[in-house]
mmCIF file with all atom_site columns, C-alpha atoms in Angstrom:
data_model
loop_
_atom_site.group_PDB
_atom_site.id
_atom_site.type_symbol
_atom_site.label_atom_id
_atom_site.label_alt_id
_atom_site.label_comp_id
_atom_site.label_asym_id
_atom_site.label_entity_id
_atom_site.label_seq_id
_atom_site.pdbx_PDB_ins_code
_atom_site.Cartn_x
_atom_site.Cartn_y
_atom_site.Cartn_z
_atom_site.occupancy
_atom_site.B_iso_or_equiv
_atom_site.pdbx_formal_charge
_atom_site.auth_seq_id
_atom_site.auth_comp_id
_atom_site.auth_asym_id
_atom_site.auth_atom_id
_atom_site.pdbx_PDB_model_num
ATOM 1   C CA . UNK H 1 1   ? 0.000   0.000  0.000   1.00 0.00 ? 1223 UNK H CA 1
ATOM 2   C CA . UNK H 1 2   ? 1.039   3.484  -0.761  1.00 0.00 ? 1224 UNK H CA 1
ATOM 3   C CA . UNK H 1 3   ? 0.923   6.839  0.797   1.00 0.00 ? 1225 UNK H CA 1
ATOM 4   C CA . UNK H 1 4   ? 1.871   9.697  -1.492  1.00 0.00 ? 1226 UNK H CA 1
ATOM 5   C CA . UNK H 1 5   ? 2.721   12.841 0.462   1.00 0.00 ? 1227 UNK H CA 1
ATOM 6   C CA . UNK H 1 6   ? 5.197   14.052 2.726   1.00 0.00 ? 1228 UNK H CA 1
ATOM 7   C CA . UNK H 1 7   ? 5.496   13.750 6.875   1.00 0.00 ? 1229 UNK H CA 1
ATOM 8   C CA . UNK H 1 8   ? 5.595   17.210 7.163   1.00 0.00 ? 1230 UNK H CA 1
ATOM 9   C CA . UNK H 1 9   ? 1.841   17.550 6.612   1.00 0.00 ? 1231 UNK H CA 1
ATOM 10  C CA . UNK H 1 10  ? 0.126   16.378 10.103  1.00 0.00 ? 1232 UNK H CA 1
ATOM 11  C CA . UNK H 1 11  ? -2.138  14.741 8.034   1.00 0.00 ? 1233 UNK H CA 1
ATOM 12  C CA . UNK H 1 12  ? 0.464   12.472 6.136   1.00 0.00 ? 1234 UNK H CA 1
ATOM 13  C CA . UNK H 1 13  ? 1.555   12.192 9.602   1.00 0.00 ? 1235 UNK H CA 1
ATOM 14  C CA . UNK H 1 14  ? -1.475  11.251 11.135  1.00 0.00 ? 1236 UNK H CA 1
ATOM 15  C CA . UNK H 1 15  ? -2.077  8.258  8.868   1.00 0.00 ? 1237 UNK H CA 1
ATOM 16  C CA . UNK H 1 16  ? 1.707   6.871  8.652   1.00 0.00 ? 1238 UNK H CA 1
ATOM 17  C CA . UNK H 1 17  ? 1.027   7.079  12.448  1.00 0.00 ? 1239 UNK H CA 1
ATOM 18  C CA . UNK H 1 18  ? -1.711  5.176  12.833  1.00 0.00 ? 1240 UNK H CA 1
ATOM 19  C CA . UNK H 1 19  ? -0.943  2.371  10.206  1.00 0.00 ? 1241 UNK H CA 1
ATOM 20  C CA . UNK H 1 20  ? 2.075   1.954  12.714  1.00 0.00 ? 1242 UNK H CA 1
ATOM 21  C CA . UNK H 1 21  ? 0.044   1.491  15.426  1.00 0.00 ? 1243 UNK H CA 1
ATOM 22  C CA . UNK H 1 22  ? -1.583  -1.516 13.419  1.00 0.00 ? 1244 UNK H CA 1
ATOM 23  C CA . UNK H 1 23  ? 1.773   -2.998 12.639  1.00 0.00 ? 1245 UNK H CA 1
ATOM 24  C CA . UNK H 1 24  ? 0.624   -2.226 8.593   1.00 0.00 ? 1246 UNK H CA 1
ATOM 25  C CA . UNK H 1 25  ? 3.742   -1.914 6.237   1.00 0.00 ? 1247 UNK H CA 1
ATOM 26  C CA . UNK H 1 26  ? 2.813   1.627  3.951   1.00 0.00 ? 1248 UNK H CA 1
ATOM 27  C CA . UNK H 1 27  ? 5.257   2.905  1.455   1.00 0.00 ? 1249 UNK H CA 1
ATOM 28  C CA . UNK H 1 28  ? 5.200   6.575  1.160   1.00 0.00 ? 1250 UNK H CA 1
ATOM 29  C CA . UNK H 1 29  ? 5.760   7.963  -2.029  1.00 0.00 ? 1251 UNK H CA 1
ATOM 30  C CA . UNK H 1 30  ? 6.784   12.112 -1.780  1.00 0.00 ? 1252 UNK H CA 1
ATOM 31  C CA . UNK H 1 31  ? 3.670   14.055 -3.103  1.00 0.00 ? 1253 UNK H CA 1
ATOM 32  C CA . UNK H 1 32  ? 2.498   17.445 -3.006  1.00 0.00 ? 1254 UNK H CA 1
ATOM 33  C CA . UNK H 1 33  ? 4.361   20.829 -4.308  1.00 0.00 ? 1255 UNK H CA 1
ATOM 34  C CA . UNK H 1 34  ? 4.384   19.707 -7.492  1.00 0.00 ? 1256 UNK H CA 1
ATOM 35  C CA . UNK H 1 35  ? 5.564   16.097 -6.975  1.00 0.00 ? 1257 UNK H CA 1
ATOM 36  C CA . UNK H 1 36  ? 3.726   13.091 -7.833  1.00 0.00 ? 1258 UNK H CA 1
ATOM 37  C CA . UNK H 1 37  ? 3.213   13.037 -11.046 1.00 0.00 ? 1259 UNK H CA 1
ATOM 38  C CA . UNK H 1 38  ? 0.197   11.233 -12.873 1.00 0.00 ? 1260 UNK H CA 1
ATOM 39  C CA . UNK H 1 39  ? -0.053  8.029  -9.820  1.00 0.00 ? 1261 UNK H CA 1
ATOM 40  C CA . UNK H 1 40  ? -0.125  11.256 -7.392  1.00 0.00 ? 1262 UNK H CA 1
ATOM 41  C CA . UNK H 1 41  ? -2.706  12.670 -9.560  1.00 0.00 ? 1263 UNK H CA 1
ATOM 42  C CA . UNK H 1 42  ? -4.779  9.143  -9.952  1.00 0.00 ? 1264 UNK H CA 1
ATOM 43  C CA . UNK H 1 43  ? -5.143  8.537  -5.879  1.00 0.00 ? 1265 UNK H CA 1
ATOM 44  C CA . UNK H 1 44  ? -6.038  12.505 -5.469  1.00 0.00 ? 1266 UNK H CA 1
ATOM 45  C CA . UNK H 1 45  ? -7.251  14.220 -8.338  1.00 0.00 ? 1267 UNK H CA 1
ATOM 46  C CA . UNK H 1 46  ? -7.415  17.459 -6.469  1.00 0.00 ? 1268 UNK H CA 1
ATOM 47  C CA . UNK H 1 47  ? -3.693  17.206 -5.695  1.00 0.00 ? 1269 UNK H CA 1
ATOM 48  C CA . UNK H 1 48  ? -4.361  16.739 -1.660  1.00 0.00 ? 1270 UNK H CA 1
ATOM 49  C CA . UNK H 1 49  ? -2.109  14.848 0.581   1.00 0.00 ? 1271 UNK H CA 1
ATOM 50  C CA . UNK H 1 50  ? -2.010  12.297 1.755   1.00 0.00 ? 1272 UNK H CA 1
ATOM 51  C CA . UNK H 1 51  ? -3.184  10.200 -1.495  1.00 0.00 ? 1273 UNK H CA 1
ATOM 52  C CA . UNK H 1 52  ? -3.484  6.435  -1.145  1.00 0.00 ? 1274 UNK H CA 1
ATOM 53  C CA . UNK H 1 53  ? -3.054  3.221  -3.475  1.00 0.00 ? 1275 UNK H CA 1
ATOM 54  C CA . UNK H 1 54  ? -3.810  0.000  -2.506  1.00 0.00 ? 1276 UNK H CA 1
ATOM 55  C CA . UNK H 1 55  ? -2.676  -1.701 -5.421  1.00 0.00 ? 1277 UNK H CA 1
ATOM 56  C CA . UNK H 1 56  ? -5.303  -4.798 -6.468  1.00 0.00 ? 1278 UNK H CA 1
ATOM 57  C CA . UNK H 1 57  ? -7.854  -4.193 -3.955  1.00 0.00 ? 1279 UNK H CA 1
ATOM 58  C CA . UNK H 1 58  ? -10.636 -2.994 -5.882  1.00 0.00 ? 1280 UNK H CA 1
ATOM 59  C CA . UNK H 1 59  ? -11.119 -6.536 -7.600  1.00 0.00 ? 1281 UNK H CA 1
ATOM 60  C CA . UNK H 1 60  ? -8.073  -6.532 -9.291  1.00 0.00 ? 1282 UNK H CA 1
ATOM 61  C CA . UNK H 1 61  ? -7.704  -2.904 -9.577  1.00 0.00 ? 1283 UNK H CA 1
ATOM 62  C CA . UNK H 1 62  ? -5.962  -0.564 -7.523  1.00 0.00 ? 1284 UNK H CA 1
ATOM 63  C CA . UNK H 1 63  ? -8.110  0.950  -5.006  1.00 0.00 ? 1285 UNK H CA 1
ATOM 64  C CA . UNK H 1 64  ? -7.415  5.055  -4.883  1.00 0.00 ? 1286 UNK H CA 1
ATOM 65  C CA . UNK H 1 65  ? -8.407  7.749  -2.602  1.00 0.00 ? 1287 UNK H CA 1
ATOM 66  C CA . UNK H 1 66  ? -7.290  11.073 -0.719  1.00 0.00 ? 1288 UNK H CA 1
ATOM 67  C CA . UNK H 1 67  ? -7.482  12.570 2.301   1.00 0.00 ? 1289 UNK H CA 1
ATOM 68  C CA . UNK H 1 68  ? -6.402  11.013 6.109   1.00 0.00 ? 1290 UNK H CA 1
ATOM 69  C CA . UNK H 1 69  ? -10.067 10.408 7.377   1.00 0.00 ? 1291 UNK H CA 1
ATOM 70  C CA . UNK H 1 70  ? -10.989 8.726  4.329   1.00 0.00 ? 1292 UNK H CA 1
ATOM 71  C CA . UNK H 1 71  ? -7.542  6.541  4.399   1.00 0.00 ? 1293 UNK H CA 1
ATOM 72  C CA . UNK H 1 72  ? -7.989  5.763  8.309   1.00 0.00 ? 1294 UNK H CA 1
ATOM 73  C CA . UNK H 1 73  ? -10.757 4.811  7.882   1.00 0.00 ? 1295 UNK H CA 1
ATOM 74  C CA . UNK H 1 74  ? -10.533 2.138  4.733   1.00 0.00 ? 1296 UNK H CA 1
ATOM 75  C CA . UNK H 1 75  ? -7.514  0.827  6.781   1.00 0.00 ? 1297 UNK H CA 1
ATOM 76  C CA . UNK H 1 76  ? -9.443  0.739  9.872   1.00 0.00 ? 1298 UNK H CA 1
ATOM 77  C CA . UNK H 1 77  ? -12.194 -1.520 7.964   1.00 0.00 ? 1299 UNK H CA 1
ATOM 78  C CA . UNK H 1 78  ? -9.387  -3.313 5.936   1.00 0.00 ? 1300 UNK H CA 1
ATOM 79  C CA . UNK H 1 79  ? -7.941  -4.551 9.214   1.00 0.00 ? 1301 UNK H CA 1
ATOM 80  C CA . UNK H 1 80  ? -10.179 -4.315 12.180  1.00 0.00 ? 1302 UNK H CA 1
ATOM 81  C CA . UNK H 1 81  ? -7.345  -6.054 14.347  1.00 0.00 ? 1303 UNK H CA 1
ATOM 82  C CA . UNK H 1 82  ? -5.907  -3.159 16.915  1.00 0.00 ? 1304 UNK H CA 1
ATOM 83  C CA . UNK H 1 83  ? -8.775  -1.394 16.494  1.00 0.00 ? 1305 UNK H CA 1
ATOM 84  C CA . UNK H 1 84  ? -8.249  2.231  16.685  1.00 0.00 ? 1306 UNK H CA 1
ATOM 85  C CA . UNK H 1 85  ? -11.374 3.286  16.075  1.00 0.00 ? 1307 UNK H CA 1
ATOM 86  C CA . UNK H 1 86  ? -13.867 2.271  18.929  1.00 0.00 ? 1308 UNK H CA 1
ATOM 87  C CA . UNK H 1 87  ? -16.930 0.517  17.916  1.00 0.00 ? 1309 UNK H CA 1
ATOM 88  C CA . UNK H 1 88  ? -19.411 1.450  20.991  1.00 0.00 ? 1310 UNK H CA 1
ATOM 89  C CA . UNK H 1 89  ? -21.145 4.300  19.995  1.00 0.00 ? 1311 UNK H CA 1
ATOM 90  C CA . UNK H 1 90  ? -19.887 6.935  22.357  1.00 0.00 ? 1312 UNK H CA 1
ATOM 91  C CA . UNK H 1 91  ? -16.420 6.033  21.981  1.00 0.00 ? 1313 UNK H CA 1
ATOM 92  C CA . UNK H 1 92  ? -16.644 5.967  18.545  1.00 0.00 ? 1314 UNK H CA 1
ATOM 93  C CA . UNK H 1 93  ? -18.034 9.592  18.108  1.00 0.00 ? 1315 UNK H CA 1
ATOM 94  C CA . UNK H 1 94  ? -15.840 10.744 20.786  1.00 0.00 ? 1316 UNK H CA 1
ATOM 95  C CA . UNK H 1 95  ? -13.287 9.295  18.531  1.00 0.00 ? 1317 UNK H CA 1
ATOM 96  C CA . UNK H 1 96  ? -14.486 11.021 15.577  1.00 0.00 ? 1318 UNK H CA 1
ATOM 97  C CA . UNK H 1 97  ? -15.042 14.187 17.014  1.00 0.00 ? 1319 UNK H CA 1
ATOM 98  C CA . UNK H 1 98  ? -11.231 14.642 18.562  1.00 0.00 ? 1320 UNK H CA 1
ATOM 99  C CA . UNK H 1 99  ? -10.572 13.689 15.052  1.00 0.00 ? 1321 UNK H CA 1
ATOM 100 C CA . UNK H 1 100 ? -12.462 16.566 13.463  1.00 0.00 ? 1322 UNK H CA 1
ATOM 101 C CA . UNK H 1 101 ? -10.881 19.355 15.931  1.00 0.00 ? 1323 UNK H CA 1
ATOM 102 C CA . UNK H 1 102 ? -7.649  18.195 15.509  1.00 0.00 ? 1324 UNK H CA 1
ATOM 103 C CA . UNK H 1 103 ? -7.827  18.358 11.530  1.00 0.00 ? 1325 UNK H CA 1
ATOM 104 C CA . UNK H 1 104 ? -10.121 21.569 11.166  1.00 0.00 ? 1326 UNK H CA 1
ATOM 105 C CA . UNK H 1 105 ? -10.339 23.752 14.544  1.00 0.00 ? 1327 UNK H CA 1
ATOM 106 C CA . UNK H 1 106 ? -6.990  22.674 15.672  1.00 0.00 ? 1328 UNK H CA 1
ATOM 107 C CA . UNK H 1 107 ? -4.926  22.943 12.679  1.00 0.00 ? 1329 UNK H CA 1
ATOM 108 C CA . UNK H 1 108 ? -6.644  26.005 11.462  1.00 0.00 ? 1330 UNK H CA 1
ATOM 109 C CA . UNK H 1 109 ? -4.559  27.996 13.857  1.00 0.00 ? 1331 UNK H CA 1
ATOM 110 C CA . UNK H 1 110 ? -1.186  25.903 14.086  1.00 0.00 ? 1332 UNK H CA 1
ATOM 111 C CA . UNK H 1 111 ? -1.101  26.184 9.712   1.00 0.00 ? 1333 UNK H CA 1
ATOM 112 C CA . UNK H 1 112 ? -0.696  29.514 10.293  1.00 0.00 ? 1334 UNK H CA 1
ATOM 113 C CA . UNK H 1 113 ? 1.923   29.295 13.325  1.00 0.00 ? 1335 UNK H CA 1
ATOM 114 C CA . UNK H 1 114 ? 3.887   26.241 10.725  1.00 0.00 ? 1336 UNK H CA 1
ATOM 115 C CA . UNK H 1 115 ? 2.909   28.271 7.883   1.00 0.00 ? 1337 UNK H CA 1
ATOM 116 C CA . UNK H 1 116 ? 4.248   31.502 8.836   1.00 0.00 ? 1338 UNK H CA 1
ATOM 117 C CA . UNK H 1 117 ? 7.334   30.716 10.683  1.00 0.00 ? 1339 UNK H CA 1
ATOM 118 C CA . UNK H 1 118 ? 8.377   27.989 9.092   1.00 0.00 ? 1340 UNK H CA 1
ATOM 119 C CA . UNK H 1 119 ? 6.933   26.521 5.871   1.00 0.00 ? 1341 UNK H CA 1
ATOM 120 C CA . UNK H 1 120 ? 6.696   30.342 3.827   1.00 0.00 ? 1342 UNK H CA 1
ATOM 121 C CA . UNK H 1 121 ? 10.248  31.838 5.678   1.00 0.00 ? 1343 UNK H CA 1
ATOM 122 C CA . UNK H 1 122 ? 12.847  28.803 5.357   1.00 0.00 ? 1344 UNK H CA 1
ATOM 123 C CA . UNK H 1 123 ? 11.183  26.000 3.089   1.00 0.00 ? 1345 UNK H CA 1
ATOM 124 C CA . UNK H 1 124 ? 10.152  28.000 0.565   1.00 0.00 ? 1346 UNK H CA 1
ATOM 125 C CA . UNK H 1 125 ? 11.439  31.088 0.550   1.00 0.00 ? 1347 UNK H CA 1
ATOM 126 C CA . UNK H 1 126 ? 8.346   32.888 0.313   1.00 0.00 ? 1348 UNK H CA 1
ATOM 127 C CA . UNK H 1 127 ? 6.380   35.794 1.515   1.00 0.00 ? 1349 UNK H CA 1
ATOM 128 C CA . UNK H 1 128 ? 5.126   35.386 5.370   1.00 0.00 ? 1350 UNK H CA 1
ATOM 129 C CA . UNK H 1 129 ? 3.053   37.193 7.745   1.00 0.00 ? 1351 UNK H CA 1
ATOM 130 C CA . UNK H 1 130 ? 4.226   37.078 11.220  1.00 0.00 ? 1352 UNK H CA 1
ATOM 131 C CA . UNK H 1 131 ? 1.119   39.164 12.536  1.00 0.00 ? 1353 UNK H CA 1
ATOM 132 C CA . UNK H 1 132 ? -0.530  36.341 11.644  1.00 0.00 ? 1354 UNK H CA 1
ATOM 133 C CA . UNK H 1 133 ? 1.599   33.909 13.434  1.00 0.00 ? 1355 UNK H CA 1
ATOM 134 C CA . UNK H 1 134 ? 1.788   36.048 16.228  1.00 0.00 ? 1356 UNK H CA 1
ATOM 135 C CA . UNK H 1 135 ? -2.143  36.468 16.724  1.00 0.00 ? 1357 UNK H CA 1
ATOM 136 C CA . UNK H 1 136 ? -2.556  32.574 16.464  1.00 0.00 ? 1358 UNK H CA 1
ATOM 137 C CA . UNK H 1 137 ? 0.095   31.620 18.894  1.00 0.00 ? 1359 UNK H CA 1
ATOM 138 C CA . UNK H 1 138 ? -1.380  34.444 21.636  1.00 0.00 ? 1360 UNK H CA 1
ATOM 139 C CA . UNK H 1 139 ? -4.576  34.790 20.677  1.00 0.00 ? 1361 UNK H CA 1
ATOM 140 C CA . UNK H 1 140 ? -6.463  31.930 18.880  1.00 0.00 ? 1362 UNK H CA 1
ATOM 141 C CA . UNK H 1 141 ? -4.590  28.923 20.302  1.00 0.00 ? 1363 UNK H CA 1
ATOM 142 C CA . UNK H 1 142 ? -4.727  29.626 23.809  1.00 0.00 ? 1364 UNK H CA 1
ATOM 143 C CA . UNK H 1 143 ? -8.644  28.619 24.522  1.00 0.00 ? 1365 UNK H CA 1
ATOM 144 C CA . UNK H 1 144 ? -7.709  25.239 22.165  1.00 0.00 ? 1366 UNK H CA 1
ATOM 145 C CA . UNK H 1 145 ? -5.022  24.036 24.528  1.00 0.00 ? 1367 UNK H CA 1
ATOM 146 C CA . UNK H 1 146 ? -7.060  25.174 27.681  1.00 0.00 ? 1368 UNK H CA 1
ATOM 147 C CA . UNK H 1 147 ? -9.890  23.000 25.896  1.00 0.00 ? 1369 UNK H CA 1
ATOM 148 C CA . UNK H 1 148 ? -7.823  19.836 25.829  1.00 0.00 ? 1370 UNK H CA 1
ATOM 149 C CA . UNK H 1 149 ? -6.480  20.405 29.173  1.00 0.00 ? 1371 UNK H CA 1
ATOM 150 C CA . UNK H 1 150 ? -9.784  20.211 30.596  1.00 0.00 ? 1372 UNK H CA 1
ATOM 151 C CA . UNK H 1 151 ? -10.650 16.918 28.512  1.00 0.00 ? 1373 UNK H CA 1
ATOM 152 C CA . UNK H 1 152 ? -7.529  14.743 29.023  1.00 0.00 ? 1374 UNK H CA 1
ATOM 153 C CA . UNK H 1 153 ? -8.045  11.909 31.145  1.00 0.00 ? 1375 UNK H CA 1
ATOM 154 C CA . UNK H 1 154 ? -5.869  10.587 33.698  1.00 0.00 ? 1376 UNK H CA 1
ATOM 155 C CA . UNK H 1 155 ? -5.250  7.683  31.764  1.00 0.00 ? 1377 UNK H CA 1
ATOM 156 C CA . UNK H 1 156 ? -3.589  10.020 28.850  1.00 0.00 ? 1378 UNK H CA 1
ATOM 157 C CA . UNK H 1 157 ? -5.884  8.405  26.368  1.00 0.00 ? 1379 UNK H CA 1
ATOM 158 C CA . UNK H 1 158 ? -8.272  10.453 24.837  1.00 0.00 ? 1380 UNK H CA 1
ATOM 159 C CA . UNK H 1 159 ? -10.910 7.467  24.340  1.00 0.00 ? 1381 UNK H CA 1
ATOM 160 C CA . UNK H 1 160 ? -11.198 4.404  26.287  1.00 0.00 ? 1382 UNK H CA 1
ATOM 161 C CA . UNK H 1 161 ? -8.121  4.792  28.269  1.00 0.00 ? 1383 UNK H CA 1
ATOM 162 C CA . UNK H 1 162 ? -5.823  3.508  24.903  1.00 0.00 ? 1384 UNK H CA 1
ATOM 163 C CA . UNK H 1 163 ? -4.825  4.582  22.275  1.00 0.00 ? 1385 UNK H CA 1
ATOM 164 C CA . UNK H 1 164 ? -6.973  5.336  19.513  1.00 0.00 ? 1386 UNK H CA 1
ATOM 165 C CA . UNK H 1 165 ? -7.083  8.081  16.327  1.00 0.00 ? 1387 UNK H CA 1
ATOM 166 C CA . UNK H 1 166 ? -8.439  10.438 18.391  1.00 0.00 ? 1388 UNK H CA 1
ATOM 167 C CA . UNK H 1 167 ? -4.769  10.273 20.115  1.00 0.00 ? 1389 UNK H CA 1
ATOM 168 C CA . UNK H 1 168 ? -2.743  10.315 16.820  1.00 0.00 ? 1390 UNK H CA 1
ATOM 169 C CA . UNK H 1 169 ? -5.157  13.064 15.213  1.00 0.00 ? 1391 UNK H CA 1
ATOM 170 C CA . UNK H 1 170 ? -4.962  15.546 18.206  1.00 0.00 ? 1392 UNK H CA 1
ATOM 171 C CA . UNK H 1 171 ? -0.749  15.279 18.564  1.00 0.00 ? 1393 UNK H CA 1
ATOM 172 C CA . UNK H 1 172 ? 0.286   15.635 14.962  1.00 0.00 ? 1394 UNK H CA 1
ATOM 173 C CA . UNK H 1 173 ? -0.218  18.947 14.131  1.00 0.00 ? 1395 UNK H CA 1
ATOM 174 C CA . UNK H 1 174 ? 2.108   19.458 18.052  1.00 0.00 ? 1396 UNK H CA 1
ATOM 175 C CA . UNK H 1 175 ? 5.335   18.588 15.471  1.00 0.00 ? 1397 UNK H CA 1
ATOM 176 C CA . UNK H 1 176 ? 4.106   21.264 13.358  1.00 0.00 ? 1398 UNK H CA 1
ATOM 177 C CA . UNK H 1 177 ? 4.207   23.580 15.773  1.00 0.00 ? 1399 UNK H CA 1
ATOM 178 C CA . UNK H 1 178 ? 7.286   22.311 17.486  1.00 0.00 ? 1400 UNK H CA 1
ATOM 179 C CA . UNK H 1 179 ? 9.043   22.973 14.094  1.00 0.00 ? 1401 UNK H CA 1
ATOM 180 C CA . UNK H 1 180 ? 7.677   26.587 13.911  1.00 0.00 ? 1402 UNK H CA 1
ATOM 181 C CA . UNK H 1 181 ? 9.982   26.727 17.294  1.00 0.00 ? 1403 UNK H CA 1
ATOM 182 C CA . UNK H 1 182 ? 6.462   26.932 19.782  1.00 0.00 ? 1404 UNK H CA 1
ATOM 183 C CA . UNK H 1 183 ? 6.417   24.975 22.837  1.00 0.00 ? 1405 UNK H CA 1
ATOM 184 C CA . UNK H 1 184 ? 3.636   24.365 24.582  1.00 0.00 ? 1406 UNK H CA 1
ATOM 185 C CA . UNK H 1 185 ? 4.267   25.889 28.329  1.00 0.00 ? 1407 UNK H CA 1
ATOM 186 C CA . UNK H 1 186 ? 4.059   23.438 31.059  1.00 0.00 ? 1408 UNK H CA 1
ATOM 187 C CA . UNK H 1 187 ? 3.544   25.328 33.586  1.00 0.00 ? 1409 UNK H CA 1
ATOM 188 C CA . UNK H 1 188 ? 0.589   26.314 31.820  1.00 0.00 ? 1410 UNK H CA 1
ATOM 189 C CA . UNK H 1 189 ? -0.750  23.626 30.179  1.00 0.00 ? 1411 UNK H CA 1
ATOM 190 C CA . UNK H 1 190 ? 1.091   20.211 32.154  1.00 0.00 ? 1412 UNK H CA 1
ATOM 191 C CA . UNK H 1 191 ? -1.492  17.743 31.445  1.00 0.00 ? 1413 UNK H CA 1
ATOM 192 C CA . UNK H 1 192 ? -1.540  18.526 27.729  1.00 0.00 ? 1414 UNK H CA 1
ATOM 193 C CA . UNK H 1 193 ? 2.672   19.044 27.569  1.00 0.00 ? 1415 UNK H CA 1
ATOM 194 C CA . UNK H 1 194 ? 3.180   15.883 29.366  1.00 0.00 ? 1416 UNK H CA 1
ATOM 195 C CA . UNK H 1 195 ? 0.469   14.155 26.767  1.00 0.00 ? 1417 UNK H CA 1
ATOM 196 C CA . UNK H 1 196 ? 1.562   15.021 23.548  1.00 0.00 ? 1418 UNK H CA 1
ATOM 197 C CA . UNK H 1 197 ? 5.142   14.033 25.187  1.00 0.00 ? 1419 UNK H CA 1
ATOM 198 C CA . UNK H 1 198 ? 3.713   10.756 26.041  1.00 0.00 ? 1420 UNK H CA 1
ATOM 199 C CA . UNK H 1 199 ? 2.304   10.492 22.596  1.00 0.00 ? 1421 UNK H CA 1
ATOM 200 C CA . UNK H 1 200 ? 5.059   11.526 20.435  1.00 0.00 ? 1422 UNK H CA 1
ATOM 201 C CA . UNK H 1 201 ? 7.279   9.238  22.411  1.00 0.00 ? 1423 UNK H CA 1
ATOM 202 C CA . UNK H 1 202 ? 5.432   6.074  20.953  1.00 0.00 ? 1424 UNK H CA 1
ATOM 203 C CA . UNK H 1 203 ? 7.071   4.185  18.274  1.00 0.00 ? 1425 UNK H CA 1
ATOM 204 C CA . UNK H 1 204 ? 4.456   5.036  16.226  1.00 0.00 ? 1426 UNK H CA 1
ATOM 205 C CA . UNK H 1 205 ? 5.472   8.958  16.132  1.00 0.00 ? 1427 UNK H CA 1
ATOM 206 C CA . UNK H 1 206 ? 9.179   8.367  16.729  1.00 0.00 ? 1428 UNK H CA 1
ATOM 207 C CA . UNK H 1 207 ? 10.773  7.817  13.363  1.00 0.00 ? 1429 UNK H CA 1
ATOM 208 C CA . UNK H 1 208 ? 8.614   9.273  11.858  1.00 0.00 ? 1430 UNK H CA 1
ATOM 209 C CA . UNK H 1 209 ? 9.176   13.054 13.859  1.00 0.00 ? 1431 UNK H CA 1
ATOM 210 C CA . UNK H 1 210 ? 13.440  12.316 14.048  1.00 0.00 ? 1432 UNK H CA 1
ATOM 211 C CA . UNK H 1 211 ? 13.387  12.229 10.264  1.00 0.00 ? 1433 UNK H CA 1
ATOM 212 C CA . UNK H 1 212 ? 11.182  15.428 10.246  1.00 0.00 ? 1434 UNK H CA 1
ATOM 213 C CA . UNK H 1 213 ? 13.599  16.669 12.513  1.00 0.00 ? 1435 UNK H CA 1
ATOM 214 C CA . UNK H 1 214 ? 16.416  16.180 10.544  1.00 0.00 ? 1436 UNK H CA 1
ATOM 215 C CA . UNK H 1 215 ? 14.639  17.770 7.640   1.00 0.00 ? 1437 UNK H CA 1
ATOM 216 C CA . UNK H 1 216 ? 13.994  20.922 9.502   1.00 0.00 ? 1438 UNK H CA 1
ATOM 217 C CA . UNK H 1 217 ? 17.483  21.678 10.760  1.00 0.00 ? 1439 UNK H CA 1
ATOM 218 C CA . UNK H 1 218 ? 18.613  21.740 7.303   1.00 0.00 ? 1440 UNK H CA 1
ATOM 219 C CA . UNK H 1 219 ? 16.569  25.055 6.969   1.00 0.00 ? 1441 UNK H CA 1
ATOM 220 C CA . UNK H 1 220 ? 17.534  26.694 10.332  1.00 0.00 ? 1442 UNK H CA 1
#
């Protein structure tokens, strides 16, 4: 199976992440900024990372589609051992929902902390607004990391006291911001810094972040 895309997105992240956690074997193919080309373009017509190929599955044909949610979830149904996504029905939209304000309320304001102060500036030597950066980092994420300091459990699961995508879908877009140089005060915020420590430590996120890391120093 293939994953065209690059780590540096929290949503190529998310899913290279979570097939981890299932012990699945994904190739990722580098996608996105004009790279691809036409088997890029097949599994995401729109051009959005991730893409996905899982060559043969559609009976005999390669089975094709874009975007993380869509991908987690085919892989979810694909192979239902480790389950990730809880089947009771309050787990599961608990599940869905930390899913959903990780990839559009949460993100929202870290894209334009990662966007601004990293991706535009160093990456690709582009225009960059730091107002913008600034008022997201004081002023818009704030009441999001008060939010999930209020919700994490003692356990330091999200959902059923293990891990699940809700888990991997709220600490991705943390690397993001940790390459945009923001750390999330502990004093603060300790139950969600010691979290998304606890998270990122897994072997799931592990390789995966010291490779971004390695990535990112070269534009320091």
């Amino acid at each position: 199976m293939i994953v065209y895309g690059s780590t540096i997105s929290p949503f190529v992240r998310k899913v290279m992440a979570f097939a981890a956690e299932k012990d699945l074997a994904l190739t990722l193919e580098p996608a996105g900024l004009g790279r691809g080309g036409p088997a890029f373009e097949e599994a995401s017509p729109f051009g959005k990372i991730p893409g996905f190929r899982d060559p043969g599955a559609d009976n005999g044909k390669d089975f094709c589609i874009s975007d993380s949610t869509a991908i987690c979830a085919y892989l979810e149904a694909k192979f239902p051992d480790s389950n990730l996504i809880p089947k009771a029905p309050i787990a599961h939209a608990r599940t869905i929902w930390f899913e959903e304000f990780a990839d559009s309320i949460f993100f929202a304001v870290a894209a334009k902390i990662f966007s601004n102060r990293f991706l535009l500036p160093k990456m690709l030597k582009r225009p960059f607004d730091e107002a913008i950066a600034a008022n997201a980092a004081d002023v818009e994420l704030p009441p999001l990391l008060d939010y999930l300091e209020g919700v994490i459990p003692a356990s330091g699961f999200l959902v059923e006291d293990r891990i699940t995508l809700a888990d991997i879908s709220v600490c991705s877009p943390f690397v993001n911001l940790d390459h945009a140089n923001l750390v999330i005060d502990p004093a603060r915020w300790p139950k969600t810094a010691a979290y998304v420590a606890a998270i990122l430590a897994r072997p799931s996120f592990t390789p995966i972040v010291s490779a971004e890391k390695a990535l990112v120093a070269n534009f320091a």
